[in-house]
């Protein structure tokens, strides 16, 4: 379970004797099994917010609660995927994917079974003996996703995970993430009826891309800057099917988001 609640969260950075307020006054409730996209201009504090959610940095003000308990540092069930993949070049695909489990001293047989399952799921099994340098950007990002999923997280945080990929690879990976989110949440529902016992997966995705935010967010938090804050929460009912991309509802959603971002930018520079 991973119900997240942020109250009046603010983060200041100290830099060269100055204090920079990266984010401030962030109130956000992220229900278990949610898919939340966060979008906003460069420098508005999206990454800062995500790092605070991951427990990597501690907020200067306010509180972050997960399942009712104050977040104090990193938790095992949270996975964070960054843009630069974080793969070790000297490890094979298999070993990179297994890394998180090995660090946790999981039994070898269990690691082998789990990693095989996930590499097959992500279409990487045939590449398991390759090194990151022998993979494309999209394949590397898949390995990073595999490594995170191997840990069976209940909260998956992603910071611009697909931004360096070409359009088609990017769409393909977006579809994969959507599929995994759907599977986990359908299974999660079944488990309450004595089903597979799989926990719901909550996803928080930071992106620059309006289309990506609208495709992968059941809700979309639009951020403004100075200080970084949420200026609008947008519900996105149509989200959930791969075909959503091709609907007029999707097109309208993107146009709406573009408008909110533009208005937010005007507000910041004080243009009427
Ligand atoms: N370690 C740091 N020290 C000082 N200031 C920082 C630090 N990290 C970030 N900042 C500042 O905090 C603000 C928010 O940065 P952050 O990286 O969270 O923005 P972002 O929305 O993720 O931007 P982008 O879209 O470009 O990735 C920026 O003004 C940035 O310069
Ligand atoms: Mg960032």
PDB file of C-alpha atoms and ligand atoms in Angstrom:
ATOM      1  CA  UNK A   1       0.000   0.000   0.000  1.00  0.00           C
ATOM      2  CA  UNK A   2       1.256   3.468  -0.711  1.00  0.00           C
ATOM      3  CA  UNK A   3      -1.062   6.301   0.141  1.00  0.00           C
ATOM      4  CA  UNK A   4       0.934   9.504   0.069  1.00  0.00           C
ATOM      5  CA  UNK A   5      -0.006  12.787   1.655  1.00  0.00           C
ATOM      6  CA  UNK A   6       1.984  16.000   1.386  1.00  0.00           C
ATOM      7  CA  UNK A   7       1.136  18.973   3.535  1.00  0.00           C
ATOM      8  CA  UNK A   8       2.609  22.405   3.053  1.00  0.00           C
ATOM      9  CA  UNK A   9       5.812  20.860   1.751  1.00  0.00           C
ATOM     10  CA  UNK A  10       8.644  23.270   1.008  1.00  0.00           C
ATOM     11  CA  UNK A  11      12.264  22.681   0.073  1.00  0.00           C
ATOM     12  CA  UNK A  12      14.984  25.323   0.235  1.00  0.00           C
ATOM     13  CA  UNK A  13      18.457  24.822  -1.168  1.00  0.00           C
ATOM     14  CA  UNK A  14      21.427  26.707   0.206  1.00  0.00           C
ATOM     15  CA  UNK A  15      23.739  27.735  -2.561  1.00  0.00           C
ATOM     16  CA  UNK A  16      26.664  30.174  -2.457  1.00  0.00           C
ATOM     17  CA  UNK A  17      25.369  31.746   0.733  1.00  0.00           C
ATOM     18  CA  UNK A  18      21.907  32.257  -0.775  1.00  0.00           C
ATOM     19  CA  UNK A  19      18.724  30.368  -0.015  1.00  0.00           C
ATOM     20  CA  UNK A  20      16.770  29.181  -3.041  1.00  0.00           C
ATOM     21  CA  UNK A  21      13.182  28.146  -2.409  1.00  0.00           C
ATOM     22  CA  UNK A  22      12.684  25.366  -4.936  1.00  0.00           C
ATOM     23  CA  UNK A  23       9.158  24.379  -3.890  1.00  0.00           C
ATOM     24  CA  UNK A  24       6.725  25.722  -1.350  1.00  0.00           C
ATOM     25  CA  UNK A  25       3.247  25.106   0.040  1.00  0.00           C
ATOM     26  CA  UNK A  26       2.688  21.811  -1.754  1.00  0.00           C
ATOM     27  CA  UNK A  27      -0.476  20.035  -0.619  1.00  0.00           C
ATOM     28  CA  UNK A  28      -1.079  16.798  -2.423  1.00  0.00           C
ATOM     29  CA  UNK A  29      -2.889  13.562  -1.760  1.00  0.00           C
ATOM     30  CA  UNK A  30      -1.869  10.589  -3.848  1.00  0.00           C
ATOM     31  CA  UNK A  31      -4.219   7.650  -3.278  1.00  0.00           C
ATOM     32  CA  UNK A  32      -3.026   4.051  -3.394  1.00  0.00           C
ATOM     33  CA  UNK A  33      -2.849   2.849  -6.994  1.00  0.00           C
ATOM     34  CA  UNK A  34      -2.941   6.363  -8.456  1.00  0.00           C
ATOM     35  CA  UNK A  35      -1.097   7.433 -11.589  1.00  0.00           C
ATOM     36  CA  UNK A  36      -0.037  11.029 -11.138  1.00  0.00           C
ATOM     37  CA  UNK A  37       1.802  13.054 -13.761  1.00  0.00           C
ATOM     38  CA  UNK A  38       3.641  16.189 -12.744  1.00  0.00           C
ATOM     39  CA  UNK A  39       4.298  18.760 -15.434  1.00  0.00           C
ATOM     40  CA  UNK A  40       5.677  22.276 -15.344  1.00  0.00           C
ATOM     41  CA  UNK A  41       8.353  24.581 -16.716  1.00  0.00           C
ATOM     42  CA  UNK A  42      12.043  23.846 -16.311  1.00  0.00           C
ATOM     43  CA  UNK A  43      13.270  24.791 -12.851  1.00  0.00           C
ATOM     44  CA  UNK A  44       9.836  24.791 -11.174  1.00  0.00           C
ATOM     45  CA  UNK A  45      10.895  22.080  -8.742  1.00  0.00           C
ATOM     46  CA  UNK A  46       9.537  18.868 -10.267  1.00  0.00           C
ATOM     47  CA  UNK A  47      12.669  16.850  -9.548  1.00  0.00           C
ATOM     48  CA  UNK A  48      12.930  18.366  -6.085  1.00  0.00           C
ATOM     49  CA  UNK A  49       9.375  17.260  -5.332  1.00  0.00           C
ATOM     50  CA  UNK A  50      10.108  13.752  -6.611  1.00  0.00           C
ATOM     51  CA  UNK A  51      13.323  13.462  -4.568  1.00  0.00           C
ATOM     52  CA  UNK A  52      11.403  14.560  -1.490  1.00  0.00           C
ATOM     53  CA  UNK A  53       8.790  11.871  -2.215  1.00  0.00           C
ATOM     54  CA  UNK A  54      11.543   9.290  -2.564  1.00  0.00           C
ATOM     55  CA  UNK A  55      13.024  10.242   0.797  1.00  0.00           C
ATOM     56  CA  UNK A  56      16.335  11.241  -0.832  1.00  0.00           C
ATOM     57  CA  UNK A  57      15.947  14.795   0.421  1.00  0.00           C
ATOM     58  CA  UNK A  58      14.105  15.935   3.483  1.00  0.00           C
ATOM     59  CA  UNK A  59      11.648  18.819   3.118  1.00  0.00           C
ATOM     60  CA  UNK A  60      12.648  22.052   4.815  1.00  0.00           C
ATOM     61  CA  UNK A  61       9.007  22.590   5.810  1.00  0.00           C
ATOM     62  CA  UNK A  62       5.823  20.591   5.987  1.00  0.00           C
ATOM     63  CA  UNK A  63       5.257  16.863   6.116  1.00  0.00           C
ATOM     64  CA  UNK A  64       5.169  13.866   3.820  1.00  0.00           C
ATOM     65  CA  UNK A  65       3.235  10.874   5.077  1.00  0.00           C
ATOM     66  CA  UNK A  66       3.138   7.471   3.474  1.00  0.00           C
ATOM     67  CA  UNK A  67       0.376   5.195   4.741  1.00  0.00           C
ATOM     68  CA  UNK A  68      -0.103   7.574   7.643  1.00  0.00           C
ATOM     69  CA  UNK A  69       3.515   7.470   8.830  1.00  0.00           C
ATOM     70  CA  UNK A  70       5.943  10.353   8.473  1.00  0.00           C
ATOM     71  CA  UNK A  71       8.486   9.658   5.732  1.00  0.00           C
ATOM     72  CA  UNK A  72      11.976   9.629   7.185  1.00  0.00           C
ATOM     73  CA  UNK A  73      14.483   8.602   4.550  1.00  0.00           C
ATOM     74  CA  UNK A  74      14.243   6.078   1.754  1.00  0.00           C
ATOM     75  CA  UNK A  75      11.841   3.166   1.993  1.00  0.00           C
ATOM     76  CA  UNK A  76      12.309  -0.274   0.458  1.00  0.00           C
ATOM     77  CA  UNK A  77       9.024  -0.212  -1.404  1.00  0.00           C
ATOM     78  CA  UNK A  78       9.749   2.996  -3.293  1.00  0.00           C
ATOM     79  CA  UNK A  79      11.597   2.825  -6.613  1.00  0.00           C
ATOM     80  CA  UNK A  80      13.086   5.896  -8.293  1.00  0.00           C
ATOM     81  CA  UNK A  81      13.963   5.893 -11.994  1.00  0.00           C
ATOM     82  CA  UNK A  82      16.137   8.706 -13.230  1.00  0.00           C
ATOM     83  CA  UNK A  83      16.827   9.894 -16.718  1.00  0.00           C
ATOM     84  CA  UNK A  84      20.404   8.624 -16.881  1.00  0.00           C
ATOM     85  CA  UNK A  85      19.364   4.997 -16.218  1.00  0.00           C
ATOM     86  CA  UNK A  86      21.868   4.470 -13.411  1.00  0.00           C
ATOM     87  CA  UNK A  87      23.160   1.212 -14.925  1.00  0.00           C
ATOM     88  CA  UNK A  88      26.592  -0.181 -14.176  1.00  0.00           C
ATOM     89  CA  UNK A  89      28.521  -0.480 -17.459  1.00  0.00           C
ATOM     90  CA  UNK A  90      30.529  -3.470 -16.198  1.00  0.00           C
ATOM     91  CA  UNK A  91      27.407  -5.485 -15.364  1.00  0.00           C
ATOM     92  CA  UNK A  92      25.309  -7.440 -17.851  1.00  0.00           C
ATOM     93  CA  UNK A  93      21.613  -6.732 -18.377  1.00  0.00           C
ATOM     94  CA  UNK A  94      20.801  -9.618 -16.045  1.00  0.00           C
ATOM     95  CA  UNK A  95      23.158  -8.438 -13.320  1.00  0.00           C
ATOM     96  CA  UNK A  96      21.984  -4.849 -13.600  1.00  0.00           C
ATOM     97  CA  UNK A  97      18.380  -5.989 -13.247  1.00  0.00           C
ATOM     98  CA  UNK A  98      19.301  -8.210 -10.292  1.00  0.00           C
ATOM     99  CA  UNK A  99      21.291  -5.552  -8.486  1.00  0.00           C
ATOM    100  CA  UNK A 100      18.594  -4.252  -6.153  1.00  0.00           C
ATOM    101  CA  UNK A 101      17.655  -7.766  -5.069  1.00  0.00           C
ATOM    102  CA  UNK A 102      21.288  -8.753  -4.484  1.00  0.00           C
ATOM    103  CA  UNK A 103      21.861  -5.703  -2.330  1.00  0.00           C
ATOM    104  CA  UNK A 104      18.963  -6.951  -0.233  1.00  0.00           C
ATOM    105  CA  UNK A 105      20.478 -10.425   0.099  1.00  0.00           C
ATOM    106  CA  UNK A 106      17.527 -12.147  -1.507  1.00  0.00           C
ATOM    107  CA  UNK A 107      18.124 -15.883  -2.117  1.00  0.00           C
ATOM    108  CA  UNK A 108      19.818 -16.642  -5.447  1.00  0.00           C
ATOM    109  CA  UNK A 109      17.060 -18.918  -6.751  1.00  0.00           C
ATOM    110  CA  UNK A 110      14.468 -16.284  -5.993  1.00  0.00           C
ATOM    111  CA  UNK A 111      16.557 -13.611  -7.734  1.00  0.00           C
ATOM    112  CA  UNK A 112      16.968 -15.794 -10.816  1.00  0.00           C
ATOM    113  CA  UNK A 113      13.263 -16.522 -11.023  1.00  0.00           C
ATOM    114  CA  UNK A 114      12.166 -12.950 -10.426  1.00  0.00           C
ATOM    115  CA  UNK A 115      14.677 -11.378 -12.810  1.00  0.00           C
ATOM    116  CA  UNK A 116      13.859 -13.863 -15.555  1.00  0.00           C
ATOM    117  CA  UNK A 117      10.165 -13.115 -15.209  1.00  0.00           C
ATOM    118  CA  UNK A 118      10.693  -9.379 -15.470  1.00  0.00           C
ATOM    119  CA  UNK A 119      13.252  -9.480 -18.280  1.00  0.00           C
ATOM    120  CA  UNK A 120      10.866 -11.635 -20.298  1.00  0.00           C
ATOM    121  CA  UNK A 121       8.043  -9.258 -19.490  1.00  0.00           C
ATOM    122  CA  UNK A 122      10.068  -6.319 -20.827  1.00  0.00           C
ATOM    123  CA  UNK A 123      11.402  -8.142 -23.879  1.00  0.00           C
ATOM    124  CA  UNK A 124      14.980  -8.203 -22.561  1.00  0.00           C
ATOM    125  CA  UNK A 125      15.527 -11.873 -21.888  1.00  0.00           C
ATOM    126  CA  UNK A 126      17.419 -12.488 -25.132  1.00  0.00           C
ATOM    127  CA  UNK A 127      19.742  -9.602 -24.247  1.00  0.00           C
ATOM    128  CA  UNK A 128      20.459 -10.710 -20.701  1.00  0.00           C
ATOM    129  CA  UNK A 129      24.178 -11.276 -21.328  1.00  0.00           C
ATOM    130  CA  UNK A 130      24.790  -7.942 -23.037  1.00  0.00           C
ATOM    131  CA  UNK A 131      26.388  -4.926 -21.402  1.00  0.00           C
ATOM    132  CA  UNK A 132      24.715  -1.491 -21.328  1.00  0.00           C
ATOM    133  CA  UNK A 133      27.077  -0.185 -24.032  1.00  0.00           C
ATOM    134  CA  UNK A 134      25.655  -2.834 -26.363  1.00  0.00           C
ATOM    135  CA  UNK A 135      22.103  -1.581 -25.934  1.00  0.00           C
ATOM    136  CA  UNK A 136      20.074   1.272 -27.387  1.00  0.00           C
ATOM    137  CA  UNK A 137      18.818   4.074 -25.146  1.00  0.00           C
ATOM    138  CA  UNK A 138      15.343   2.540 -25.073  1.00  0.00           C
ATOM    139  CA  UNK A 139      16.710  -0.869 -24.123  1.00  0.00           C
ATOM    140  CA  UNK A 140      18.809   0.679 -21.356  1.00  0.00           C
ATOM    141  CA  UNK A 141      15.786   2.445 -20.015  1.00  0.00           C
ATOM    142  CA  UNK A 142      13.956  -0.887 -20.062  1.00  0.00           C
ATOM    143  CA  UNK A 143      16.732  -2.419 -17.957  1.00  0.00           C
ATOM    144  CA  UNK A 144      16.378   0.452 -15.480  1.00  0.00           C
ATOM    145  CA  UNK A 145      12.644  -0.205 -15.323  1.00  0.00           C
ATOM    146  CA  UNK A 146      13.279  -3.954 -14.924  1.00  0.00           C
ATOM    147  CA  UNK A 147      15.628  -3.308 -12.030  1.00  0.00           C
ATOM    148  CA  UNK A 148      13.040  -1.168 -10.287  1.00  0.00           C
ATOM    149  CA  UNK A 149      10.194  -3.594 -10.881  1.00  0.00           C
ATOM    150  CA  UNK A 150      12.263  -6.539  -9.627  1.00  0.00           C
ATOM    151  CA  UNK A 151      12.035  -4.956  -6.198  1.00  0.00           C
ATOM    152  CA  UNK A 152       8.267  -5.151  -6.417  1.00  0.00           C
ATOM    153  CA  UNK A 153       7.708  -1.511  -5.429  1.00  0.00           C
ATOM    154  CA  UNK A 154       4.346  -0.114  -4.392  1.00  0.00           C
ATOM    155  CA  UNK A 155       5.445   3.400  -5.348  1.00  0.00           C
ATOM    156  CA  UNK A 156       7.265   4.008  -8.624  1.00  0.00           C
ATOM    157  CA  UNK A 157       8.739   7.482  -9.080  1.00  0.00           C
ATOM    158  CA  UNK A 158      10.041   8.454 -12.504  1.00  0.00           C
ATOM    159  CA  UNK A 159      11.868  11.638 -13.460  1.00  0.00           C
ATOM    160  CA  UNK A 160      11.734  12.320 -17.208  1.00  0.00           C
ATOM    161  CA  UNK A 161      12.384   8.646 -17.879  1.00  0.00           C
ATOM    162  CA  UNK A 162      11.795   8.700 -21.615  1.00  0.00           C
ATOM    163  CA  UNK A 163      12.954  12.148 -22.630  1.00  0.00           C
ATOM    164  CA  UNK A 164      16.066  11.069 -24.503  1.00  0.00           C
ATOM    165  CA  UNK A 165      14.293   8.478 -26.628  1.00  0.00           C
ATOM    166  CA  UNK A 166      12.967   8.743 -30.151  1.00  0.00           C
ATOM    167  CA  UNK A 167       9.215   9.212 -30.505  1.00  0.00           C
ATOM    168  CA  UNK A 168       8.313   5.602 -31.309  1.00  0.00           C
ATOM    169  CA  UNK A 169      10.510   4.017 -28.649  1.00  0.00           C
ATOM    170  CA  UNK A 170       9.114   6.494 -26.207  1.00  0.00           C
ATOM    171  CA  UNK A 171       5.530   5.553 -27.047  1.00  0.00           C
ATOM    172  CA  UNK A 172       6.382   1.881 -26.804  1.00  0.00           C
ATOM    173  CA  UNK A 173       7.822   2.313 -23.308  1.00  0.00           C
ATOM    174  CA  UNK A 174       4.892   4.485 -22.264  1.00  0.00           C
ATOM    175  CA  UNK A 175       2.604   1.639 -23.350  1.00  0.00           C
ATOM    176  CA  UNK A 176       4.665  -0.833 -21.323  1.00  0.00           C
ATOM    177  CA  UNK A 177       4.446   1.324 -18.204  1.00  0.00           C
ATOM    178  CA  UNK A 178       0.702   1.780 -18.691  1.00  0.00           C
ATOM    179  CA  UNK A 179       0.273  -1.992 -19.084  1.00  0.00           C
ATOM    180  CA  UNK A 180       2.259  -2.715 -15.926  1.00  0.00           C
ATOM    181  CA  UNK A 181       0.286  -0.129 -13.968  1.00  0.00           C
ATOM    182  CA  UNK A 182      -2.991  -1.619 -15.194  1.00  0.00           C
ATOM    183  CA  UNK A 183      -1.945  -5.181 -14.412  1.00  0.00           C
ATOM    184  CA  UNK A 184      -0.791  -4.282 -10.937  1.00  0.00           C
ATOM    185  CA  UNK A 185      -3.937  -2.389 -10.132  1.00  0.00           C
ATOM    186  CA  UNK A 186      -6.306  -4.985 -11.540  1.00  0.00           C
ATOM    187  CA  UNK A 187      -4.411  -7.684  -9.654  1.00  0.00           C
ATOM    188  CA  UNK A 188      -4.478  -5.521  -6.572  1.00  0.00           C
ATOM    189  CA  UNK A 189      -8.231  -5.405  -6.742  1.00  0.00           C
ATOM    190  CA  UNK A 190      -8.387  -9.170  -7.217  1.00  0.00           C
ATOM    191  CA  UNK A 191      -6.172  -9.731  -4.231  1.00  0.00           C
ATOM    192  CA  UNK A 192      -8.763  -8.300  -1.867  1.00  0.00           C
ATOM    193  CA  UNK A 193     -10.991 -11.137  -3.106  1.00  0.00           C
ATOM    194  CA  UNK A 194      -8.329 -13.694  -2.295  1.00  0.00           C
ATOM    195  CA  UNK A 195      -6.591 -13.355  -5.684  1.00  0.00           C
ATOM    196  CA  UNK A 196      -2.928 -13.123  -6.546  1.00  0.00           C
ATOM    197  CA  UNK A 197      -1.923 -10.972  -3.587  1.00  0.00           C
ATOM    198  CA  UNK A 198      -0.202  -8.429  -5.835  1.00  0.00           C
ATOM    199  CA  UNK A 199      -0.181  -4.947  -4.296  1.00  0.00           C
ATOM    200  CA  UNK A 200      -1.471  -1.949  -6.220  1.00  0.00           C
ATOM    201  CA  UNK A 201       1.232   0.159  -7.811  1.00  0.00           C
ATOM    202  CA  UNK A 202       1.210   3.936  -7.488  1.00  0.00           C
ATOM    203  CA  UNK A 203       3.094   5.813 -10.184  1.00  0.00           C
ATOM    204  CA  UNK A 204       4.322   9.397 -10.034  1.00  0.00           C
ATOM    205  CA  UNK A 205       5.808  10.586 -13.307  1.00  0.00           C
ATOM    206  CA  UNK A 206       7.627  13.873 -13.825  1.00  0.00           C
ATOM    207  CA  UNK A 207       7.664  15.001 -17.420  1.00  0.00           C
ATOM    208  CA  UNK A 208       8.150  17.992 -19.705  1.00  0.00           C
ATOM    209  CA  UNK A 209       5.873  16.449 -22.260  1.00  0.00           C
ATOM    210  CA  UNK A 210       2.202  17.427 -22.263  1.00  0.00           C
ATOM    211  CA  UNK A 211       1.291  14.314 -24.264  1.00  0.00           C
ATOM    212  CA  UNK A 212       3.168  12.032 -21.878  1.00  0.00           C
ATOM    213  CA  UNK A 213       1.503  13.649 -18.857  1.00  0.00           C
ATOM    214  CA  UNK A 214      -1.921  13.190 -20.436  1.00  0.00           C
ATOM    215  CA  UNK A 215      -1.238   9.611 -21.551  1.00  0.00           C
ATOM    216  CA  UNK A 216       0.134   8.275 -18.264  1.00  0.00           C
ATOM    217  CA  UNK A 217      -1.603  10.437 -15.654  1.00  0.00           C
ATOM    218  CA  UNK A 218      -4.972   9.556 -14.214  1.00  0.00           C
ATOM    219  CA  UNK A 219      -4.464  12.946 -12.639  1.00  0.00           C
ATOM    220  CA  UNK A 220      -2.080  15.668 -13.710  1.00  0.00           C
ATOM    221  CA  UNK A 221      -0.491  18.178 -11.351  1.00  0.00           C
ATOM    222  CA  UNK A 222       0.522  21.317 -13.223  1.00  0.00           C
ATOM    223  CA  UNK A 223       3.271  23.238 -11.478  1.00  0.00           C
ATOM    224  CA  UNK A 224       4.162  26.907 -11.670  1.00  0.00           C
ATOM    225  CA  UNK A 225       7.358  28.527 -10.476  1.00  0.00           C
ATOM    226  CA  UNK A 226       8.810  31.111  -8.104  1.00  0.00           C
ATOM    227  CA  UNK A 227       8.219  29.355  -5.857  1.00  0.00           C
ATOM    228  CA  UNK A 228       7.543  25.928  -7.329  1.00  0.00           C
ATOM    229  CA  UNK A 229       3.988  24.944  -6.460  1.00  0.00           C
ATOM    230  CA  UNK A 230       1.003  23.080  -7.847  1.00  0.00           C
ATOM    231  CA  UNK A 231      -1.160  25.586  -9.711  1.00  0.00           C
ATOM    232  CA  UNK A 232      -3.770  23.139 -10.947  1.00  0.00           C
ATOM    233  CA  UNK A 233      -4.818  19.516 -10.518  1.00  0.00           C
ATOM    234  CA  UNK A 234      -6.418  18.140 -13.659  1.00  0.00           C
ATOM    235  CA  UNK A 235      -8.521  14.965 -13.673  1.00  0.00           C
ATOM    236  CA  UNK A 236      -7.997  12.794 -16.743  1.00  0.00           C
ATOM    237  CA  UNK A 237     -10.841  10.313 -16.938  1.00  0.00           C
ATOM    238  CA  UNK A 238     -10.114   8.912 -20.371  1.00  0.00           C
ATOM    239  CA  UNK A 239      -6.632   7.721 -19.385  1.00  0.00           C
ATOM    240  CA  UNK A 240      -6.002   3.998 -19.183  1.00  0.00           C
ATOM    241  CA  UNK A 241      -6.149   2.606 -22.735  1.00  0.00           C
ATOM    242  CA  UNK A 242      -3.384   2.639 -25.326  1.00  0.00           C
ATOM    243  CA  UNK A 243      -5.945   3.961 -27.860  1.00  0.00           C
ATOM    244  CA  UNK A 244      -6.589   7.026 -25.698  1.00  0.00           C
ATOM    245  CA  UNK A 245      -3.746   8.703 -27.611  1.00  0.00           C
ATOM    246  CA  UNK A 246      -5.819   8.714 -30.766  1.00  0.00           C
ATOM    247  CA  UNK A 247      -9.013  10.172 -29.344  1.00  0.00           C
ATOM    248  CA  UNK A 248     -10.327  13.708 -29.513  1.00  0.00           C
ATOM    249  CA  UNK A 249     -10.672  13.638 -25.709  1.00  0.00           C
ATOM    250  CA  UNK A 250      -6.896  13.178 -25.498  1.00  0.00           C
ATOM    251  CA  UNK A 251      -6.291  15.962 -27.979  1.00  0.00           C
ATOM    252  CA  UNK A 252      -8.557  18.281 -25.973  1.00  0.00           C
ATOM    253  CA  UNK A 253      -6.864  17.321 -22.722  1.00  0.00           C
ATOM    254  CA  UNK A 254      -3.468  18.231 -24.163  1.00  0.00           C
ATOM    255  CA  UNK A 255      -4.812  21.552 -25.457  1.00  0.00           C
ATOM    256  CA  UNK A 256      -6.259  22.273 -21.998  1.00  0.00           C
ATOM    257  CA  UNK A 257      -2.933  21.501 -20.319  1.00  0.00           C
ATOM    258  CA  UNK A 258      -1.088  23.684 -22.791  1.00  0.00           C
ATOM    259  CA  UNK A 259      -3.423  26.548 -21.885  1.00  0.00           C
ATOM    260  CA  UNK A 260      -2.873  26.089 -18.144  1.00  0.00           C
ATOM    261  CA  UNK A 261       0.900  26.027 -18.628  1.00  0.00           C
ATOM    262  CA  UNK A 262       0.774  29.200 -20.719  1.00  0.00           C
ATOM    263  CA  UNK A 263      -1.410  30.995 -18.174  1.00  0.00           C
ATOM    264  CA  UNK A 264       0.926  29.877 -15.410  1.00  0.00           C
ATOM    265  CA  UNK A 265       3.890  31.299 -17.306  1.00  0.00           C
ATOM    266  CA  UNK A 266       2.073  34.618 -17.837  1.00  0.00           C
ATOM    267  CA  UNK A 267       1.294  34.812 -14.144  1.00  0.00           C
ATOM    268  CA  UNK A 268       4.976  34.312 -13.344  1.00  0.00           C
ATOM    269  CA  UNK A 269       6.211  37.068 -15.636  1.00  0.00           C
ATOM    270  CA  UNK A 270       3.203  39.257 -14.865  1.00  0.00           C
ATOM    271  CA  UNK A 271       1.817  39.457 -18.409  1.00  0.00           C
ATOM    272  CA  UNK A 272      -1.945  40.031 -18.756  1.00  0.00           C
TER     273      UNK A 272
HETATM  274  N1  LIG B   1      21.357  21.323  -5.187  1.00  0.00           N
HETATM  275  C1  LIG B   1      20.815  22.513  -5.483  1.00  0.00           C
HETATM  276  N2  LIG B   1      21.329  23.653  -4.967  1.00  0.00           N
HETATM  277  C2  LIG B   1      20.772  24.843  -5.246  1.00  0.00           C
HETATM  278  N3  LIG B   1      19.700  25.006  -6.031  1.00  0.00           N
HETATM  279  C3  LIG B   1      19.150  23.903  -6.589  1.00  0.00           C
HETATM  280  C4  LIG B   1      19.678  22.605  -6.348  1.00  0.00           C
HETATM  281  N4  LIG B   1      18.934  21.710  -7.038  1.00  0.00           N
HETATM  282  C5  LIG B   1      17.982  22.435  -7.669  1.00  0.00           C
HETATM  283  N5  LIG B   1      18.111  23.744  -7.405  1.00  0.00           N
HETATM  284  C6  LIG B   1      17.236  24.825  -7.882  1.00  0.00           C
HETATM  285  O1  LIG B   1      15.917  24.543  -7.442  1.00  0.00           O
HETATM  286  C7  LIG B   1      14.976  24.853  -8.470  1.00  0.00           C
HETATM  287  C8  LIG B   1      14.180  23.617  -8.826  1.00  0.00           C
HETATM  288  O2  LIG B   1      15.039  22.660  -9.417  1.00  0.00           O
HETATM  289  P1  LIG B   1      14.510  21.250  -9.953  1.00  0.00           P
HETATM  290  O3  LIG B   1      15.670  20.503 -10.433  1.00  0.00           O
HETATM  291  O4  LIG B   1      13.674  20.623  -8.915  1.00  0.00           O
HETATM  292  O5  LIG B   1      13.571  21.736 -11.157  1.00  0.00           O
HETATM  293  P2  LIG B   1      12.864  20.887 -12.305  1.00  0.00           P
HETATM  294  O6  LIG B   1      11.434  21.363 -12.374  1.00  0.00           O
HETATM  295  O7  LIG B   1      13.095  19.450 -12.107  1.00  0.00           O
HETATM  296  O8  LIG B   1      13.624  21.405 -13.603  1.00  0.00           O
HETATM  297  P3  LIG B   1      13.884  20.617 -15.006  1.00  0.00           P
HETATM  298  O9  LIG B   1      12.541  20.554 -15.679  1.00  0.00           O
HETATM  299  O10 LIG B   1      14.822  21.519 -15.723  1.00  0.00           O
HETATM  300  O11 LIG B   1      14.449  19.285 -14.687  1.00  0.00           O
HETATM  301  C9  LIG B   1      15.788  25.436  -9.619  1.00  0.00           C
HETATM  302  O12 LIG B   1      15.768  26.816  -9.520  1.00  0.00           O
HETATM  303  C10 LIG B   1      17.184  24.890  -9.374  1.00  0.00           C
HETATM  304  O13 LIG B   1      18.146  25.772  -9.880  1.00  0.00           O
HETATM  305 MG1  LIG B   2      14.146  17.974 -13.205  1.00  0.00          MG
END
